Amino acid sequence: MKVAVESVGSFQRKLSITFPAQHVKSELDTAFKRYARRARLPGFRPGKVPRKVLEARFGSDVKGEVANDLIQRGYRDAVQKESLEPVGQPNLDEAGDINASADFVFIVTVDVKPTVELTKVVGVDVVYPKVEVTDAEIDAEVRNQILRARETRLVEVSDRASQKGDLVMVELEAKDGDTVVYSAPGTMVNTGFDKYHAGVEAFLVGLSIGEEKAGSVSFAANCETPDLAGRKLDVTAKVLSIQASVVPDLDDALAEKLGFEGGAVGMREALRAKLSGDRDELARNQARANLLESLIAANPFDVPEGMVDNSLEMLLQELRLQAAYAGRDPRSLAYTDAQIADLRMRAAFAAKAGLILERVSSDEKIAITDADLESRYQQIADQSGRAVTAVRGQFAKPDQLEELKARMLEEKTLDWLLERANIVEPAEAPAAPAAEAAPAAEAKPAKKAKKAKKEEPAPEAPAAAELDLSFLSGAVGKVKEAIESGDHDAHLQAILEAEQGGKARKGALAAIEKRIADIG
């Protein structure tokens, strides 16, 4: 087999591959013998069909199979022989005829991984966000802890109208035209969210005791009262009583009941340490994103379309996984042309970032050691509550281990670069994200009762400052959800999966969402 390589532009290589006639004849002979053994033709014994009959009957099929086999095998061997690193699928430009007396020549064009020349990797300016946790944020997190633990108490309210998050006892009637489809002389509705009356909550906000209101209400499709679900009905409501949830002041006894040592002071210190740790990780990911942006700006280069295609498919796959995590059918996802263009821009950024990190790790001989692996195993074990041996066994398969090591190498390279960057403090630190409570379980009042049992409402979580966590993907997206909800215990498995998937570069890439449109 002969191979001729021609450069076509910066990234494409045109391969002209030739199999000599003798090799083609041998392949044809082998293929016809295989057909002779399988052929069942009238008038001939199995395996005794003459070659001329086979050629007349199956000639085009045999030649097609031989051509396909030679093209696949020839391309694979040519890439290996010429030490090429293809990205994307090759394009078959031209293929000759299969003939036992002539050479077989075919031409393919393929994108190859570019050779990246880095002019500056050390000392680039990197903005590192400031990390600060205020007393007000600790107060908010204390409140969230109390709400999540349902340590609030209900008090009767008579001096104000109902507010979102109150428990309101109402006479409630819903009609479809002149037909009464639902009637409750006394039912408790949580004006924050009530699964039995989902859709009516806002309708009841702002009403005082004894006040009546009539109007049209669109009930949610997931409303758990079948007669109401998904329907637009004429509703009449009269407020009978209002109960509000009161959050008690934090004291040593309450802190201990919530599972914190050291009383109220110890609880606040523990929450500050937790919030600071979360903010540190977010700030580091933001700094990594800024670092990658600075490196790409300092070392401009293009990437082949095939590499961007691969990166785009990875992003789309992660979005499909996110949909599956959220209980949605991934096949239902559809994107506009503008969204695909935006995703493609992110894919190009990710491809460039990967090439830069690969080149730096090679030039600087950054590698993952056995000690690094053991440290990561221990970290995953600590976070997931599993034994180190179990975690180590999880990566027993070579492909899984290599994937972990590749992601760890990217993370180690990012940190190596960050340590050698020129850290610049932001002129004005971005607003730190406020802690946010996980939704408390909604109250479950009787749907029809003259006197409903007092139950805790599902308090409304306080508004949170916008989190710079956009487009965290795959398993990292589950960490994002856990951080946003405040469910720090439940996200341990998500952290484990993120560690396996390489959270460093993903976290860094996540942080570029708001500025991605500025990257060309």
CSV table of N, CA and C in Angstrom, one decimal, residues 314-418:
chain,number,residue,atom,x,y,z
A,314,MET,N,-20.5,16.7,22.1
A,314,MET,CA,-20.3,16.4,23.5
A,314,MET,C,-21.2,17.3,24.3
A,315,LEU,N,-21.3,18.6,23.9
A,315,LEU,CA,-22.2,19.5,24.7
A,315,LEU,C,-23.7,19.1,24.6
A,316,LEU,N,-24.1,18.7,23.4
A,316,LEU,CA,-25.5,18.3,23.2
A,316,LEU,C,-25.8,17.0,24.0
A,317,GLN,N,-24.8,16.1,24.0
A,317,GLN,CA,-25.0,14.9,24.8
A,317,GLN,C,-25.1,15.3,26.3
A,318,GLU,N,-24.3,16.2,26.8
A,318,GLU,CA,-24.4,16.6,28.2
A,318,GLU,C,-25.8,17.3,28.5
A,319,LEU,N,-26.3,18.0,27.5
A,319,LEU,CA,-27.6,18.6,27.7
A,319,LEU,C,-28.7,17.5,27.7
A,320,ARG,N,-28.5,16.5,26.9
A,320,ARG,CA,-29.5,15.3,26.9
A,320,ARG,C,-29.4,14.6,28.3
A,321,LEU,N,-28.2,14.5,28.8
A,321,LEU,CA,-28.1,13.9,30.1
A,321,LEU,C,-28.7,14.8,31.2
A,322,GLN,N,-28.6,16.1,31.1
A,322,GLN,CA,-29.2,17.0,32.0
A,322,GLN,C,-30.8,16.8,32.0
A,323,ALA,N,-31.3,16.7,30.8
A,323,ALA,CA,-32.7,16.5,30.6
A,323,ALA,C,-33.2,15.2,31.3
A,324,ALA,N,-32.4,14.1,31.1
A,324,ALA,CA,-32.7,12.8,31.7
A,324,ALA,C,-32.6,12.9,33.2
A,325,TYR,N,-31.6,13.6,33.7
A,325,TYR,CA,-31.6,13.8,35.2
A,325,TYR,C,-32.8,14.5,35.7
A,326,ALA,N,-33.3,15.4,34.9
A,326,ALA,CA,-34.5,16.2,35.3
A,326,ALA,C,-35.8,15.5,35.1
A,327,GLY,N,-35.7,14.3,34.5
A,327,GLY,CA,-36.9,13.5,34.3
A,327,GLY,C,-37.6,13.8,33.0
A,328,ARG,N,-36.9,14.5,32.1
A,328,ARG,CA,-37.5,14.8,30.8
A,328,ARG,C,-37.0,13.9,29.7
A,329,ASP,N,-37.7,13.7,28.7
A,329,ASP,CA,-37.3,12.8,27.6
A,329,ASP,C,-36.3,13.6,26.7
A,330,PRO,N,-35.0,13.1,26.7
A,330,PRO,CA,-34.0,13.8,25.9
A,330,PRO,C,-34.3,13.9,24.5
A,331,ARG,N,-35.1,13.1,23.9
A,331,ARG,CA,-35.5,13.1,22.5
A,331,ARG,C,-36.4,14.3,22.3
A,332,SER,N,-37.0,14.9,23.3
A,332,SER,CA,-37.9,16.0,23.1
A,332,SER,C,-37.1,17.4,23.0
A,333,LEU,N,-35.8,17.4,23.2
A,333,LEU,CA,-35.1,18.6,23.1
A,333,LEU,C,-35.0,19.1,21.7
A,334,ALA,N,-35.2,20.4,21.5
A,334,ALA,CA,-35.1,21.0,20.2
A,334,ALA,C,-34.5,22.3,20.4
A,335,TYR,N,-33.6,22.8,19.4
A,335,TYR,CA,-32.9,24.0,19.5
A,335,TYR,C,-33.1,24.9,18.3
A,336,THR,N,-33.2,26.2,18.5
A,336,THR,CA,-33.3,27.1,17.4
A,336,THR,C,-32.0,27.2,16.7
A,337,ASP,N,-31.9,27.8,15.5
A,337,ASP,CA,-30.7,28.1,14.8
A,337,ASP,C,-29.8,29.0,15.7
A,338,ALA,N,-30.4,29.9,16.4
A,338,ALA,CA,-29.6,30.8,17.2
A,338,ALA,C,-29.0,30.1,18.4
A,339,GLN,N,-29.7,29.2,19.0
A,339,GLN,CA,-29.2,28.4,20.1
A,339,GLN,C,-28.1,27.5,19.6
A,340,ILE,N,-28.2,26.9,18.5
A,340,ILE,CA,-27.2,26.0,17.9
A,340,ILE,C,-25.9,26.8,17.6
A,341,ALA,N,-26.1,28.0,17.1
A,341,ALA,CA,-24.9,28.9,16.8
A,341,ALA,C,-24.2,29.2,18.1
A,342,ASP,N,-25.0,29.5,19.2
A,342,ASP,CA,-24.4,29.8,20.5
A,342,ASP,C,-23.7,28.6,21.0
A,343,LEU,N,-24.3,27.4,21.0
A,343,LEU,CA,-23.6,26.2,21.4
A,343,LEU,C,-22.4,25.9,20.6
A,344,ARG,N,-22.4,26.2,19.3
A,344,ARG,CA,-21.2,26.0,18.5
A,344,ARG,C,-20.1,26.9,18.9
A,345,MET,N,-20.4,28.1,19.3
A,345,MET,CA,-19.4,29.0,19.8
A,345,MET,C,-18.7,28.5,21.1
A,346,ARG,N,-19.6,28.0,22.0
A,346,ARG,CA,-19.0,27.4,23.2
A,346,ARG,C,-18.2,26.2,22.9
A,347,ALA,N,-18.6,25.4,21.9
A,347,ALA,CA,-17.9,24.2,21.5
A,347,ALA,C,-16.5,24.6,21.0
A,348,ALA,N,-16.4,25.6,20.2
A,348,ALA,CA,-15.1,26.1,19.7
A,348,ALA,C,-14.2,26.5,20.8
A,349,PHE,N,-14.8,27.2,21.8
A,349,PHE,CA,-14.0,27.7,23.0
A,349,PHE,C,-13.5,26.4,23.7
A,350,ALA,N,-14.4,25.4,23.9
A,350,ALA,CA,-13.9,24.2,24.6
A,350,ALA,C,-12.8,23.5,23.9
A,351,ALA,N,-12.9,23.5,22.6
A,351,ALA,CA,-11.9,22.8,21.8
A,351,ALA,C,-10.6,23.5,21.9
A,352,LYS,N,-10.6,24.8,21.8
A,352,LYS,CA,-9.4,25.6,22.0
A,352,LYS,C,-8.8,25.4,23.4
A,353,ALA,N,-9.6,25.4,24.4
A,353,ALA,CA,-9.1,25.3,25.7
A,353,ALA,C,-8.5,23.9,25.9
A,354,GLY,N,-9.1,22.9,25.3
A,354,GLY,CA,-8.5,21.5,25.4
A,354,GLY,C,-7.2,21.4,24.8
A,355,LEU,N,-7.0,22.1,23.6
A,355,LEU,CA,-5.7,22.0,22.9
A,355,LEU,C,-4.6,22.8,23.7
A,356,ILE,N,-5.0,23.9,24.3
A,356,ILE,CA,-4.0,24.7,25.1
A,356,ILE,C,-3.6,23.9,26.3
A,357,LEU,N,-4.5,23.3,27.0
A,357,LEU,CA,-4.1,22.5,28.2
A,357,LEU,C,-3.3,21.3,27.8
A,358,GLU,N,-3.6,20.7,26.7
A,358,GLU,CA,-2.9,19.5,26.2
A,358,GLU,C,-1.4,19.9,25.9
A,359,ARG,N,-1.3,21.0,25.2
A,359,ARG,CA,0.1,21.5,24.9
A,359,ARG,C,0.9,21.9,26.1
A,360,VAL,N,0.3,22.6,27.0
A,360,VAL,CA,1.0,23.0,28.2
A,360,VAL,C,1.4,21.8,29.0
A,361,SER,N,0.5,20.9,29.2
A,361,SER,CA,0.9,19.7,30.0
A,361,SER,C,2.0,18.9,29.4
A,362,SER,N,2.1,18.9,28.0
A,362,SER,CA,3.1,18.2,27.4
A,362,SER,C,4.5,19.0,27.5
A,363,ASP,N,4.4,20.3,27.2
A,363,ASP,CA,5.6,21.1,27.3
A,363,ASP,C,6.2,21.1,28.7
A,364,GLU,N,5.4,21.2,29.7
A,364,GLU,CA,5.8,21.4,31.1
A,364,GLU,C,6.0,20.0,31.8
A,365,LYS,N,5.7,18.9,31.0
A,365,LYS,CA,5.8,17.6,31.6
A,365,LYS,C,5.0,17.4,32.9
A,366,ILE,N,3.8,18.0,32.8
A,366,ILE,CA,2.8,17.8,33.9
A,366,ILE,C,2.2,16.4,33.8
A,367,ALA,N,2.2,15.6,34.8
A,367,ALA,CA,1.6,14.3,34.7
A,367,ALA,C,0.9,13.9,36.0
A,368,ILE,N,0.0,12.9,35.9
A,368,ILE,CA,-0.7,12.4,37.0
A,368,ILE,C,0.1,11.3,37.6
A,369,THR,N,0.4,11.4,38.9
A,369,THR,CA,1.2,10.4,39.6
A,369,THR,C,0.3,9.4,40.3
A,370,ASP,N,0.9,8.3,40.8
A,370,ASP,CA,0.1,7.4,41.6
A,370,ASP,C,-0.4,8.1,42.9
A,371,ALA,N,0.5,9.0,43.4
A,371,ALA,CA,0.0,9.7,44.6
A,371,ALA,C,-1.2,10.6,44.3
A,372,ASP,N,-1.2,11.2,43.1
A,372,ASP,CA,-2.3,12.1,42.7
A,372,ASP,C,-3.6,11.2,42.7
A,373,LEU,N,-3.5,10.0,42.1
A,373,LEU,CA,-4.6,9.1,42.0
A,373,LEU,C,-5.1,8.7,43.4
A,374,GLU,N,-4.2,8.4,44.2
A,374,GLU,CA,-4.6,7.9,45.6
A,374,GLU,C,-5.3,9.1,46.3
A,375,SER,N,-4.8,10.3,46.1
A,375,SER,CA,-5.4,11.4,46.8
A,375,SER,C,-6.8,11.7,46.2
A,376,ARG,N,-7.0,11.5,44.9
A,376,ARG,CA,-8.3,11.7,44.4
A,376,ARG,C,-9.3,10.6,44.8
A,377,TYR,N,-8.8,9.3,44.9
A,377,TYR,CA,-9.6,8.2,45.4
A,377,TYR,C,-10.1,8.6,46.8
A,378,GLN,N,-9.2,9.1,47.7
A,378,GLN,CA,-9.5,9.4,49.0
A,378,GLN,C,-10.5,10.5,49.1
A,379,GLN,N,-10.3,11.5,48.2
A,379,GLN,CA,-11.2,12.7,48.2
A,379,GLN,C,-12.7,12.2,47.8
A,380,ILE,N,-12.8,11.4,46.8
A,380,ILE,CA,-14.1,10.9,46.4
A,380,ILE,C,-14.7,10.0,47.5
A,381,ALA,N,-13.9,9.2,48.2
A,381,ALA,CA,-14.3,8.4,49.2
A,381,ALA,C,-14.9,9.2,50.4
A,382,ASP,N,-14.1,10.3,50.7
A,382,ASP,CA,-14.6,11.2,51.8
A,382,ASP,C,-15.9,11.8,51.5
A,383,GLN,N,-16.0,12.3,50.3
A,383,GLN,CA,-17.2,13.0,49.9
A,383,GLN,C,-18.4,12.1,49.7
A,384,SER,N,-18.2,10.9,49.3
A,384,SER,CA,-19.3,10.0,49.1
A,384,SER,C,-19.6,9.0,50.2
A,385,GLY,N,-18.8,9.0,51.2
A,385,GLY,CA,-19.0,8.1,52.4
A,385,GLY,C,-18.7,6.7,52.0
A,386,ARG,N,-17.9,6.4,51.1
A,386,ARG,CA,-17.6,5.1,50.7
A,386,ARG,C,-16.1,4.7,51.1
A,387,ALA,N,-15.8,3.5,51.0
A,387,ALA,CA,-14.4,3.0,51.3
A,387,ALA,C,-13.5,3.3,50.1
A,388,VAL,N,-12.3,3.6,50.4
A,388,VAL,CA,-11.3,3.9,49.3
A,388,VAL,C,-11.2,2.7,48.4
A,389,THR,N,-11.2,1.5,48.9
A,389,THR,CA,-11.1,0.3,48.1
A,389,THR,C,-12.2,0.3,47.1
A,390,ALA,N,-13.4,0.7,47.5
A,390,ALA,CA,-14.6,0.6,46.6
A,390,ALA,C,-14.4,1.6,45.5
A,391,VAL,N,-13.9,2.8,45.8
A,391,VAL,CA,-13.7,3.9,44.8
A,391,VAL,C,-12.6,3.4,43.9
A,392,ARG,N,-11.5,2.9,44.4
A,392,ARG,CA,-10.4,2.4,43.5
A,392,ARG,C,-10.9,1.3,42.6
A,393,GLY,N,-11.8,0.4,43.1
A,393,GLY,CA,-12.3,-0.6,42.2
A,393,GLY,C,-13.2,-0.1,41.1
A,394,GLN,N,-13.8,1.1,41.4
A,394,GLN,CA,-14.7,1.7,40.4
A,394,GLN,C,-14.0,2.1,39.1
A,395,PHE,N,-12.7,2.3,39.3
A,395,PHE,CA,-11.8,2.7,38.1
A,395,PHE,C,-10.9,1.6,37.7
A,396,ALA,N,-11.3,0.3,37.9
A,396,ALA,CA,-10.5,-0.8,37.6
A,396,ALA,C,-10.3,-1.0,36.1
A,397,LYS,N,-11.4,-0.6,35.4
A,397,LYS,CA,-11.3,-0.8,33.9
A,397,LYS,C,-10.4,0.3,33.3
A,398,PRO,N,-9.5,-0.1,32.4
A,398,PRO,CA,-8.5,0.8,31.9
A,398,PRO,C,-9.1,2.0,31.2
A,399,ASP,N,-10.2,1.9,30.5
A,399,ASP,CA,-10.8,3.1,29.9
A,399,ASP,C,-11.3,4.1,30.9
A,400,GLN,N,-11.9,3.6,32.0
A,400,GLN,CA,-12.4,4.4,33.0
A,400,GLN,C,-11.3,5.1,33.7
A,401,LEU,N,-10.2,4.4,34.0
A,401,LEU,CA,-9.0,5.0,34.7
A,401,LEU,C,-8.4,6.1,33.8
A,402,GLU,N,-8.3,5.8,32.5
A,402,GLU,CA,-7.6,6.8,31.6
A,402,GLU,C,-8.5,8.0,31.5
A,403,GLU,N,-9.8,7.9,31.5
A,403,GLU,CA,-10.7,9.0,31.5
A,403,GLU,C,-10.5,9.9,32.7
A,404,LEU,N,-10.4,9.2,33.9
A,404,LEU,CA,-10.2,10.0,35.1
A,404,LEU,C,-8.9,10.7,35.1
A,405,LYS,N,-7.8,10.0,34.7
A,405,LYS,CA,-6.5,10.6,34.6
A,405,LYS,C,-6.5,11.8,33.6
A,406,ALA,N,-7.2,11.7,32.5
A,406,ALA,CA,-7.2,12.8,31.5
A,406,ALA,C,-7.8,14.0,32.1
A,407,ARG,N,-8.9,13.8,32.9
A,407,ARG,CA,-9.6,14.9,33.5
A,407,ARG,C,-8.8,15.5,34.6
A,408,MET,N,-8.1,14.7,35.4
A,408,MET,CA,-7.3,15.1,36.4
A,408,MET,C,-6.1,15.9,35.9
A,409,LEU,N,-5.6,15.5,34.7
A,409,LEU,CA,-4.5,16.2,34.1
A,409,LEU,C,-4.9,17.6,33.7
A,410,GLU,N,-6.1,17.7,33.1
A,410,GLU,CA,-6.6,19.1,32.8
A,410,GLU,C,-6.7,19.9,34.0
A,411,GLU,N,-7.2,19.4,35.1
A,411,GLU,CA,-7.4,20.1,36.3
A,411,GLU,C,-6.0,20.6,36.9
A,412,LYS,N,-5.0,19.6,36.8
A,412,LYS,CA,-3.7,19.9,37.4
A,412,LYS,C,-3.0,21.0,36.5
A,413,THR,N,-3.2,20.9,35.2
A,413,THR,CA,-2.6,21.9,34.3
A,413,THR,C,-3.2,23.3,34.5
A,414,LEU,N,-4.5,23.3,34.7
A,414,LEU,CA,-5.2,24.6,34.9
A,414,LEU,C,-4.7,25.2,36.2
A,415,ASP,N,-4.5,24.4,37.2
A,415,ASP,CA,-4.0,25.0,38.5
A,415,ASP,C,-2.5,25.4,38.4
A,416,TRP,N,-1.8,24.6,37.6
A,416,TRP,CA,-0.4,25.0,37.3
A,416,TRP,C,-0.3,26.4,36.7
A,417,LEU,N,-1.2,26.6,35.7
A,417,LEU,CA,-1.2,27.9,35.0
A,417,LEU,C,-1.7,29.0,35.9
A,418,LEU,N,-2.7,28.7,36.7
A,418,LEU,CA,-3.3,29.7,37.6
A,418,LEU,C,-2.2,30.2,38.6
